[in-house]
Coordinates of C-alpha atoms and ligand atoms in Angstrom, one line a residue:
M1 CA -0.1 0.0 0.3
G2 CA 0.7 3.6 -0.3
D3 CA 1.4 6.2 2.1
D4 CA -2.2 7.7 0.7
A5 CA -3.7 4.4 1.5
L6 CA -2.5 3.6 4.6
S7 CA -2.9 6.8 5.8
G8 CA -6.9 5.9 4.5
A9 CA -6.9 2.8 5.9
L10 CA -6.0 4.2 9.2
V11 CA -8.2 7.6 9.3
A12 CA -11.1 4.7 8.2
A13 CA -9.9 2.1 11.2
V14 CA -9.6 4.9 14.1
R15 CA -13.2 6.2 12.8
D16 CA -14.8 2.3 12.8
R17 CA -13.7 2.4 16.5
F18 CA -14.9 6.3 17.1
V19 CA -18.3 4.6 15.8
A20 CA -17.8 1.6 17.6
V21 CA -18.2 3.9 20.6
N22 CA -20.0 6.4 20.2
G23 CA -22.6 5.5 18.0
D24 CA -23.2 7.0 14.1
H25 CA -25.1 10.3 14.2
P26 CA -25.1 12.6 12.3
M27 CA -22.4 15.3 12.4
T28 CA -23.8 19.2 11.4
D29 CA -22.2 21.7 9.8
E30 CA -22.7 24.2 13.4
D31 CA -21.5 21.1 14.9
D32 CA -18.5 21.0 12.7
A33 CA -17.6 24.7 12.8
Y34 CA -17.7 24.2 16.7
V35 CA -15.3 21.1 16.3
R36 CA -12.9 22.6 14.4
K37 CA -12.7 26.1 16.8
H38 CA -12.0 23.2 20.1
F39 CA -10.0 20.6 18.4
V40 CA -7.0 19.9 16.2
E41 CA -6.9 16.7 13.7
A42 CA -4.9 13.5 15.0
T43 CA -1.9 13.3 13.8
P44 CA -1.0 9.6 12.0
A45 CA 1.4 8.8 14.9
A46 CA -1.4 9.4 17.1
M47 CA -3.7 7.7 15.6
E48 CA -1.7 4.8 15.4
Q49 CA -1.4 5.3 19.9
M50 CA -5.2 5.5 19.4
L51 CA -5.8 2.4 18.0
D52 CA -3.2 0.6 20.1
G53 CA -5.2 1.6 23.6
R54 CA -2.3 3.6 24.6
L55 CA -3.9 7.1 23.8
P56 CA -7.9 8.6 24.0
L57 CA -9.7 8.2 20.8
P58 CA -10.9 11.3 18.9
S59 CA -13.0 13.6 20.5
Y60 CA -14.9 14.2 17.4
V61 CA -15.2 12.5 13.6
L62 CA -15.8 15.5 11.2
S63 CA -18.8 14.5 8.9
D64 CA -16.2 14.8 6.0
G65 CA -14.8 11.9 8.5
T66 CA -11.6 13.9 10.0
P67 CA -9.9 12.4 13.0
M68 CA -10.4 15.5 16.3
V69 CA -8.7 15.6 19.4
P70 CA -8.0 18.1 22.1
A71 CA -4.5 20.4 21.5
A72 CA -2.7 18.8 24.1
H73 CA -3.5 15.0 23.2
G74 CA -0.3 13.6 23.9
E75 CA 0.7 15.9 25.9
L76 CA -0.8 14.5 29.4
A77 CA 1.6 11.3 28.1
E78 CA 4.8 13.7 28.8
V79 CA 3.5 14.9 31.7
A80 CA 3.5 11.0 32.9
G81 CA 7.0 10.6 31.5
G82 CA 6.2 8.6 29.1
V83 CA 3.3 7.1 26.9
D84 CA 3.8 3.6 28.7
R85 CA 3.6 5.2 32.3
L86 CA 0.1 7.4 31.5
R87 CA -1.9 4.9 32.6
D88 CA -0.3 4.4 36.1
W89 CA -0.1 8.0 36.5
F90 CA -3.7 9.0 35.8
V91 CA -5.2 6.7 38.3
A92 CA -2.6 7.8 40.9
F93 CA -4.9 11.0 41.2
W94 CA -7.8 8.8 42.9
P95 CA -5.3 6.8 45.8
D96 CA -8.2 5.5 47.7
R97 CA -10.6 4.9 44.6
P98 CA -8.6 2.5 42.1
D99 CA -11.6 1.3 40.7
V100 CA -12.8 5.2 40.5
G101 CA -9.1 6.4 39.2
E102 CA -9.8 2.8 36.3
Q103 CA -13.2 3.7 35.1
E104 CA -11.4 7.5 35.4
W105 CA -8.8 6.2 32.8
Q106 CA -11.5 4.1 30.8
A107 CA -14.0 7.3 29.7
Y108 CA -10.2 9.3 29.3
L109 CA -9.9 6.3 26.8
S110 CA -12.7 6.7 24.9
G111 CA -12.0 10.4 23.7
Q112 CA -15.2 11.0 25.5
Y113 CA -14.3 13.5 28.0
V114 CA -15.1 16.2 25.6
C115 CA -17.6 18.6 28.3
L116 CA -14.2 19.0 29.6
R117 CA -12.1 23.1 27.9
D118 CA -8.7 20.8 29.5
V119 CA -8.8 17.2 29.9
S120 CA -6.9 16.0 33.0
P121 CA -7.2 13.7 35.8
V122 CA -6.9 17.3 38.2
R123 CA -9.7 18.9 36.0
I124 CA -11.7 15.3 35.5
R125 CA -12.1 15.3 39.6
Q126 CA -12.6 19.2 40.2
K127 CA -15.5 18.4 38.0
T128 CA -16.9 15.5 40.0
E129 CA -16.5 17.8 42.9
R130 CA -18.6 21.1 41.8
I131 CA -21.5 19.0 40.0
A132 CA -21.6 17.3 44.0
E133 CA -21.6 20.3 45.4
A134 CA -23.9 21.3 42.1
E135 CA -26.3 19.3 43.3
A136 CA -26.1 19.0 47.0
A137 CA -27.2 23.3 46.2
I138 CA -29.6 22.4 44.3
A139 CA -31.7 19.8 47.1
L140 CA -31.8 23.0 49.6
L141 CA -32.6 25.7 47.1
R142 CA -35.6 24.0 46.0
H143 CA -36.7 23.6 49.3
D144 CA -35.4 27.3 50.1
P145 CA -34.1 29.8 47.5
H146 CA -32.4 31.9 50.0
D147 CA -30.5 28.9 51.8
P148 CA -27.4 30.4 52.3
V149 CA -25.4 27.5 52.2
G150 CA -27.2 26.2 48.7
R151 CA -26.0 29.4 47.1
G152 CA -22.8 29.3 48.7
L153 CA -21.8 25.6 47.6
L154 CA -24.0 26.4 44.2
G155 CA -21.5 29.5 43.6
Q156 CA -19.1 27.5 43.9
A157 CA -20.0 25.7 41.8
V158 CA -21.0 27.1 39.1
D159 CA -18.9 30.5 39.4
G160 CA -15.9 29.2 41.1
V161 CA -14.2 31.0 44.5
L162 CA -10.3 32.7 43.7
A163 CA -8.1 29.6 43.0
V164 CA -11.3 26.9 42.9
P165 CA -12.3 26.9 39.3
G166 CA -16.0 26.9 38.7
L167 CA -17.3 24.4 36.1
D168 CA -18.3 28.4 34.2
S169 CA -14.8 27.4 33.3
I170 CA -14.2 24.2 33.3
L171 CA -16.6 23.0 30.9
L172 CA -17.2 23.4 27.6
P173 CA -20.4 23.9 25.5
M174 CA -21.1 19.9 23.3
T175 CA -22.8 20.6 20.7
A176 CA -26.0 18.6 18.9
Y177 CA -24.1 15.8 18.1
D178 CA -23.4 15.7 22.0
R179 CA -27.2 15.8 22.6
L180 CA -27.3 12.9 20.2
R181 CA -24.7 10.5 21.4
F182 CA -25.2 11.2 25.0
G183 CA -28.8 12.0 25.3
G184 CA -30.2 15.0 26.7
P185 CA -29.1 18.2 27.9
T186 CA -25.1 18.7 27.8
S187 CA -23.4 18.8 30.8
R188 CA -23.2 22.6 30.0
E189 CA -26.6 23.0 30.3
R190 CA -27.0 20.9 33.3
W191 CA -24.5 22.0 36.1
V192 CA -24.4 25.6 34.4
D193 CA -26.9 27.3 32.2
A194 CA -30.2 25.8 34.5
P195 CA -29.0 26.2 37.7
R196 CA -27.6 29.8 36.8
A197 CA -30.9 31.0 35.5
E198 CA -33.3 29.0 38.4
F199 CA -31.0 30.2 41.6
L200 CA -28.2 32.4 40.4
T201 CA -30.3 34.9 37.4
P202 CA -31.6 37.7 39.8
T203 CA -35.3 38.7 39.3
P204 CA -36.6 41.8 40.1
P205 CA -39.1 43.0 42.9
V206 CA -42.3 44.1 42.4
W207 CA -41.5 47.6 41.2
P208 CA -42.5 50.3 43.9
L209 CA -41.5 49.9 47.3
R210 CA -43.3 52.4 49.7
T211 CA -41.7 54.0 52.6
E212 CA -43.8 56.4 55.7
R213 CA -43.2 59.1 52.8
L214 CA -41.2 58.1 50.1
L215 CA -41.7 55.7 47.0
L216 CA -38.2 54.2 45.4
R217 CA -38.8 52.8 42.5
P218 CA -36.2 51.9 39.2
F219 CA -34.4 55.1 37.5
E220 CA -36.5 56.1 34.6
Q221 CA -35.7 58.1 31.3
R222 CA -37.3 61.2 33.4
D223 CA -35.6 61.5 35.9
R224 CA -32.5 63.1 33.7
D225 CA -32.5 66.1 34.6
A226 CA -33.5 65.6 38.6
F227 CA -30.0 65.2 39.6
I228 CA -28.0 67.9 37.3
D229 CA -28.1 70.3 40.4
A230 CA -26.8 67.4 42.8
W231 CA -24.2 66.4 40.5
A232 CA -22.5 70.0 39.9
D233 CA -22.5 70.5 43.8
E234 CA -18.7 70.6 44.8
T235 CA -19.7 69.5 48.5
Y236 CA -21.8 66.2 47.0
A237 CA -19.2 65.0 44.8
S238 CA -16.9 65.2 47.5
L239 CA -16.6 62.0 49.1
L240 CA -17.8 59.9 46.0
L241 CA -15.3 58.9 43.9
T242 CA -16.7 60.8 40.7
R243 CA -15.7 64.6 40.1
T244 CA -19.1 66.6 39.5
M245 CA -20.3 65.8 36.2
N246 CA -21.9 67.8 34.2
A247 CA -25.6 68.0 32.9
S248 CA -25.1 66.1 29.3
E249 CA -22.8 63.5 31.6
V250 CA -26.2 63.4 34.1
R251 CA -28.5 62.4 31.6
E252 CA -26.2 59.8 30.2
M253 CA -25.2 58.2 33.7
V254 CA -29.6 57.8 33.7
R255 CA -30.0 56.5 30.9
R256 CA -27.5 53.8 31.4
R257 CA -29.0 52.9 34.3
T258 CA -32.6 52.6 32.6
E259 CA -31.0 50.1 30.7
P260 CA -32.1 46.6 31.2
G261 CA -28.4 44.2 32.6
D262 CA -27.6 41.2 34.0
G263 CA -29.9 41.9 37.4
T264 CA -27.0 42.4 39.5
F265 CA -27.3 46.0 39.6
I266 CA -30.7 47.6 41.1
G267 CA -30.3 51.3 40.5
L268 CA -33.1 52.9 43.0
V269 CA -34.4 56.4 42.9
A270 CA -36.5 57.9 46.0
E271 CA -39.5 60.3 45.2
R272 CA -41.5 62.5 47.7
E273 CA -44.3 63.4 46.5
G274 CA -43.7 62.9 42.6
E275 CA -40.1 64.9 43.4
V276 CA -36.7 62.9 43.4
V277 CA -35.0 63.7 46.8
A278 CA -32.0 60.6 47.4
D279 CA -31.2 57.1 45.2
S280 CA -29.6 54.5 46.5
I281 CA -27.6 51.1 44.7
L282 CA -27.8 47.9 45.8
V283 CA -25.4 45.0 43.6
L284 CA -25.6 41.6 44.4
Q285 CA -22.1 40.2 43.9
G286 CA -20.0 37.8 45.6
T287 CA -20.2 33.1 45.6
G288 CA -23.7 33.2 44.7
L289 CA -24.7 36.8 45.1
S290 CA -25.5 35.9 48.3
E291 CA -24.1 39.7 49.1
G292 CA -25.3 42.9 48.1
E293 CA -23.4 46.0 48.7
I294 CA -25.6 49.9 49.4
G295 CA -24.6 52.7 47.6
W296 CA -26.6 56.3 48.8
T297 CA -27.0 59.8 47.3
V298 CA -29.7 61.9 49.0
M299 CA -30.7 65.4 46.7
P300 CA -28.5 68.3 48.4
R301 CA -31.4 70.4 49.2
H302 CA -33.6 67.3 51.2
A303 CA -30.6 66.5 53.2
G304 CA -31.1 66.5 56.6
R305 CA -34.4 64.6 57.3
G306 CA -33.5 61.4 57.1
Y307 CA -35.0 60.2 53.7
A308 CA -31.2 58.7 53.0
T309 CA -32.0 56.4 56.1
E310 CA -35.8 55.9 55.4
A311 CA -34.8 54.9 51.5
A312 CA -31.7 52.3 52.6
R313 CA -34.1 50.4 55.1
A314 CA -36.7 48.8 51.6
V315 CA -32.9 48.1 49.9
L316 CA -31.9 46.7 53.4
R317 CA -35.2 44.8 53.6
L318 CA -35.4 44.5 49.9
G319 CA -32.3 43.0 50.2
F320 CA -32.4 40.0 53.0
E321 CA -35.5 39.8 51.9
H322 CA -36.7 39.6 48.5
Y323 CA -32.8 39.0 47.1
G324 CA -32.5 37.0 50.3
L325 CA -29.0 38.5 50.9
R326 CA -26.8 36.8 53.6
R327 CA -24.9 39.5 54.4
I328 CA -25.3 43.4 52.8
V329 CA -22.0 45.8 52.9
A330 CA -20.7 50.3 52.6
N331 CA -17.9 50.7 51.5
L332 CA -17.0 54.3 52.2
D333 CA -14.3 57.1 52.2
A334 CA -13.4 57.6 56.4
R335 CA -13.8 60.7 55.7
N336 CA -17.1 60.4 55.4
D337 CA -19.1 61.4 58.6
R338 CA -22.3 61.9 56.6
S339 CA -22.1 58.5 55.0
A340 CA -20.8 56.6 58.2
A341 CA -23.3 58.0 60.2
L342 CA -26.2 56.8 58.3
C343 CA -24.2 53.3 58.5
E344 CA -24.5 53.5 62.3
R345 CA -28.3 54.9 62.2
L346 CA -29.3 51.3 60.1
G347 CA -27.5 49.0 63.0
M348 CA -24.6 48.3 61.2
R349 CA -21.3 47.8 62.1
R350 CA -18.0 49.2 60.6
E351 CA -15.7 45.9 60.0
V352 CA -12.8 47.4 58.3
H353 CA -11.0 50.4 58.8
R354 CA -8.9 50.2 56.0
M355 CA -5.5 52.4 56.0
G356 CA -4.8 53.9 52.4
D357 CA -6.7 51.9 50.3
F358 CA -8.6 54.4 48.7
W359 CA -7.9 55.5 45.6
S360 CA -9.6 58.9 45.1
K361 CA -9.6 61.9 43.3
G362 CA -5.6 62.4 43.2
R363 CA -4.9 60.7 47.3
W364 CA -4.7 58.1 49.0
T365 CA -7.5 57.5 51.8
D366 CA -8.3 55.6 54.3
S367 CA -12.0 53.7 53.6
Y368 CA -14.2 51.6 55.8
E369 CA -16.5 48.7 55.2
Y370 CA -19.9 48.4 57.3
A371 CA -21.8 45.4 57.3
L372 CA -24.8 44.2 58.4
L373 CA -25.8 40.5 58.1
R374 CA -29.5 38.9 57.2
E375 CA -29.7 37.7 61.1
E376 CA -28.8 41.1 62.9
W377 CA -31.7 42.7 60.3
Q378 CA -34.2 39.9 60.8
A379 CA -33.6 40.4 65.2
Q380 CA -33.7 44.5 64.0
Q381 CA -37.5 44.3 63.2
A382 CA -38.6 42.2 66.1
Ligands
COA401 C1 -24.2 60.1 52.4 C2 -25.2 61.4 52.4 C3 -26.8 60.2 52.0 C4 -26.3 61.6 54.1 O1 -27.2 62.3 54.3 P1 -28.1 62.7 55.4 O2 -29.2 63.7 54.8 O3 -27.1 62.6 56.1 O4 -28.8 61.8 55.4 P2 -30.5 61.6 55.6 O5 -31.2 61.7 54.7 O6 -30.7 59.8 56.4 O7 -30.7 62.4 57.0 C5 -30.7 61.6 58.2 C6 -30.5 63.4 59.2 O8 -32.5 64.0 59.6 C7 -32.0 63.7 60.6 N1 -34.0 63.5 60.4 C8 -34.6 64.3 60.7 N2 -35.9 63.6 60.6 C9 -35.8 62.1 59.9 C10 -36.5 61.4 60.3 N3 -37.1 61.3 59.9 N4 -35.6 60.1 59.8 C11 -34.4 60.2 60.7 N5 -33.6 61.2 60.9 C12 -34.0 61.8 60.2 C13 -31.7 63.3 61.3 O9 -31.4 63.2 62.8 C14 -30.2 63.6 60.7 O10 -29.3 64.9 60.9 P3 -28.0 64.8 62.1 O11 -27.6 64.5 60.6 O12 -28.5 66.0 62.3 O13 -28.2 63.8 62.9 C15 -25.4 62.5 52.2 O14 -24.6 62.8 53.4 C16 -25.3 62.5 50.9 O15 -25.8 62.3 49.7 N6 -23.9 62.8 51.0 C17 -23.7 63.2 49.2 C18 -23.7 61.5 48.3 C19 -22.7 60.6 49.6 O16 -21.3 60.8 50.1 N7 -22.7 59.5 49.1 C20 -22.5 58.1 50.0 C21 -21.8 57.9 49.8 S1 -20.8 56.5 51.0

């Protein structure tokens, strides 16, 4: 046989092995394009190793028959110190569960680990741990969508925490072909998209909120002019990160706040008898979106009448009761006495005095972080 015939026979043998493992399902044009983007063509040397059961089978076979493998296909063998050592090196990642190590090795060799961005024993273990966390979280959150442990577990599982990668960064999107070969939703649909939509996507409350004297609602286009005087005021802007703003800048800021976002930034306007007197923000953040950061301003001519306090109390209620937050914080320039006094009036605790950490308007200044936990807030309501 000539070289072409040899390599044709190799490709055909690999394809037969692939179909025996995966079944024969059609690849769409989108599937081909996806696979070309995330995988590379297998080399003849790699194909020979596959047929000997020493390297994983292809992850996909394109509709024109080309076998495709991860870009790092074969690199684990180098890390392991040679293809002959690969299996022992691989299963050693499960020292207490050799049966699991063997199962994972077989899954790896089958080429079917296509859900992972990087196929390695470390990533396989992380994926397994994160999915177990997501499962436990979903059970808790179906019972109580505000369960703090459930929110922490799900936040870590989906989005990760610091050095712990979440499924969002571990899992690839996968293809329509994968839905046929594995049945049902892809891993990413099941463990990232669905739990994020069900539990980690904030839904707005029923607006407006009402307090004794105020009506609180989201920003609207008609508020474009209400903040112009306040933002032109040097004293008002002095302890904010932003400098004073001109009328066009204020209108643009208000316009941006009326745009739909991902629901994690909640900007509110407080009205009294149809006049805007204050505004507040609540930003949902942290693991499982279970922490909120609150911010506030009162129109200078309405200061000193308790409007900021009244609006902030409503925002704390919104955060704890509607969004199920576990903790709400306020960060402020340590020179902002009025803001610190407002935190104290709200019963927030000064937890942190950061020295010289805050870059504001050309200088380093100290900052405070105040915080309130849900149970502390509940005790206040009793
Ligand atoms: C921070 C800021 C919102 C605080 O405003 P404020 O006017 O002090 O707060 P309030 O609207 O809650 O008013 C409280 C004052 O009204 C008084 N008051 C009157 N009626 C009241 C009522 N029904 N309930 C509560 N307080 C009342 C309080 O005694 C308090 O007065 P005091 O400061 O003399 O003790 C305001 O200074 C501001 O907008 N600053 C510029 C922007 C800014 O720095 N934002 C914060 C960034 S971290």
